[in-house]
Coordinates of C-alpha atoms in Angstrom, one line a residue:
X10 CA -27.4 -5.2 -8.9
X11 CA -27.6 -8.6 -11.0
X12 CA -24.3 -10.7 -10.6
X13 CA -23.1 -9.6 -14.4
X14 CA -23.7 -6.1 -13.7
X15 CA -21.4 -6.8 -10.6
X16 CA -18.9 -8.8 -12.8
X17 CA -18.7 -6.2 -14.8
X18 CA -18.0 -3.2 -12.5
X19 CA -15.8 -5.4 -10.7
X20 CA -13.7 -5.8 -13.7
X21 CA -14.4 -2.0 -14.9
X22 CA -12.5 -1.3 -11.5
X23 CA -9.5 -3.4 -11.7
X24 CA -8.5 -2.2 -14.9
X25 CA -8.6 1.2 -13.5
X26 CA -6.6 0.4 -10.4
X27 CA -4.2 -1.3 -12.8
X28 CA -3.7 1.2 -14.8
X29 CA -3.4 3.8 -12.0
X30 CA -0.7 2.0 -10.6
X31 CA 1.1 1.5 -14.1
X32 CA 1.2 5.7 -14.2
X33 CA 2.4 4.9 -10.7
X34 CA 5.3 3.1 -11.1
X35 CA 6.2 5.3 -14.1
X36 CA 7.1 8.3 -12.0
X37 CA 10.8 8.7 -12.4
X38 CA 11.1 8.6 -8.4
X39 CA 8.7 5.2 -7.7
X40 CA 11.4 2.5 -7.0
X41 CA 8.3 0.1 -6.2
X42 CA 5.4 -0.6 -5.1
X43 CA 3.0 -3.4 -3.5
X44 CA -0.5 -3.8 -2.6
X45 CA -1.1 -6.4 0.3
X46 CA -4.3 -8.3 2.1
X47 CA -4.2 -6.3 5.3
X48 CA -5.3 -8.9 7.1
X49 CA -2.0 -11.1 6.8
X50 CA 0.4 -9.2 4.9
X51 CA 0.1 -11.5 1.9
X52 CA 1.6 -9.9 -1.4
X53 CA -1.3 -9.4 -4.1
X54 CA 0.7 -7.2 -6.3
X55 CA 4.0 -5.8 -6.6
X56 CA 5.5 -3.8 -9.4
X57 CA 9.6 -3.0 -8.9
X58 CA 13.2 -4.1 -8.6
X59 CA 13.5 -2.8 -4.8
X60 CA 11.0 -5.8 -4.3
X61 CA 12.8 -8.9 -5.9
X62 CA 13.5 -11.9 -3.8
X63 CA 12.7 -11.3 0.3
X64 CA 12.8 -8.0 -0.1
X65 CA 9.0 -7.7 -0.8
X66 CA 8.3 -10.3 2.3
X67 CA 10.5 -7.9 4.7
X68 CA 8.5 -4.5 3.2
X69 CA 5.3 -6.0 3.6
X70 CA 5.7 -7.1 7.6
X71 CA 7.2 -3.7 8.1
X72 CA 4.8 -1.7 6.8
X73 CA 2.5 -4.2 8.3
X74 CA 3.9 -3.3 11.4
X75 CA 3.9 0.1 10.9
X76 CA 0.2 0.4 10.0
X77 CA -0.8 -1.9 13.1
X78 CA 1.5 -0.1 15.6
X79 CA 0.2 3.8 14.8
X80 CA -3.4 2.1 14.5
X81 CA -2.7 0.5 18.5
X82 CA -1.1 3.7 19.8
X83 CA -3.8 6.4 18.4
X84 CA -6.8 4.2 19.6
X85 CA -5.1 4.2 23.1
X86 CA -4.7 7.8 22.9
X87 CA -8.2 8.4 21.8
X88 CA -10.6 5.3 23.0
X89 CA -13.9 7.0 21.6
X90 CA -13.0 6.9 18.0
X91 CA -11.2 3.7 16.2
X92 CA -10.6 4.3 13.0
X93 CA -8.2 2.9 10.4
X94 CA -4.6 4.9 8.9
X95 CA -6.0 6.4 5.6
X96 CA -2.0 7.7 5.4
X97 CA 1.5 7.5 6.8
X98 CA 4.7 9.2 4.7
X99 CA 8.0 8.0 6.0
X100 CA 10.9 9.5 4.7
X101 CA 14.7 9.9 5.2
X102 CA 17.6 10.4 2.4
X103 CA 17.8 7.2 1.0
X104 CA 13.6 6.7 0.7
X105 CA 10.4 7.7 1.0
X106 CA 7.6 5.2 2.2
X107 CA 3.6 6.0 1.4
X108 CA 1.4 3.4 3.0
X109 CA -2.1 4.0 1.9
X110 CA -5.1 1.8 3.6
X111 CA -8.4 1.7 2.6
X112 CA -9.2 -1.2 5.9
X113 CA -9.0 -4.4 3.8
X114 CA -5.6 -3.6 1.8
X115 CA -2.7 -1.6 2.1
X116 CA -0.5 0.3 -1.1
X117 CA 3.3 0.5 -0.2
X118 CA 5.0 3.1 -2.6
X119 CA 8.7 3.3 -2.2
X120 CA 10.6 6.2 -4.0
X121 CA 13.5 7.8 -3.9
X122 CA 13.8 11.4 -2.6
X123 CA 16.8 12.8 -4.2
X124 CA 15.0 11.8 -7.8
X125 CA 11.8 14.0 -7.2

């Protein structure tokens, strides 16, 4: 593929991911949500009040933490197979927590239960 044809698909997918997560953050239950570098937790995107000021740093380590932890303890259960968390769902009253990874970055969807 010549580097405009890759330009271009490139930028053919972004606006689609952008535009996914606008319908996203529409839903009357999505309080937020963030897409981070896997690799070090650093914001790329966040969308939502529930994410102003630290609140965004603290979501990302957590969730950070959460992907890495479950990722440590299934390999240990399972040594022949190492494969990454394509989904964890984390809920109690007050929220609901999707992490999505697809290995290099992870979506964090935070929504409110009650609203569904």
């Amino acid at each position: 593929m010549a580097v405009a044809d890759q330009k271009a698909f490139y930028r053919t997918v972004m606006a689609e991911s952008a535009e996914g997560l606008r319908r996203l953050q529409d839903c009357k239950p999505v309080k937020g949500t963030l897409i981070l570098d896997r690799a070090d937790a650093r914001i790329i995107e966040s969308q939502g009040n529930i994410f102003e000021g630290d609140q965004g740093k603290k979501y990302a380590r957590a969730c950070r933490n959460i992907i890495t932890a479950i990722t440590d303890n299934l390999n240990d259960i399972d040594q022949s197979e190492s494969e990454d968390i394509k989904l964890i769902r984390v809920r109690n009253k007050k929220h609901e927590i999707i992490l999505t990874s697809n290995g290099n970055y992870l979506l964090i969807c935070v929504q409110d239960p009650s609203a569904a």
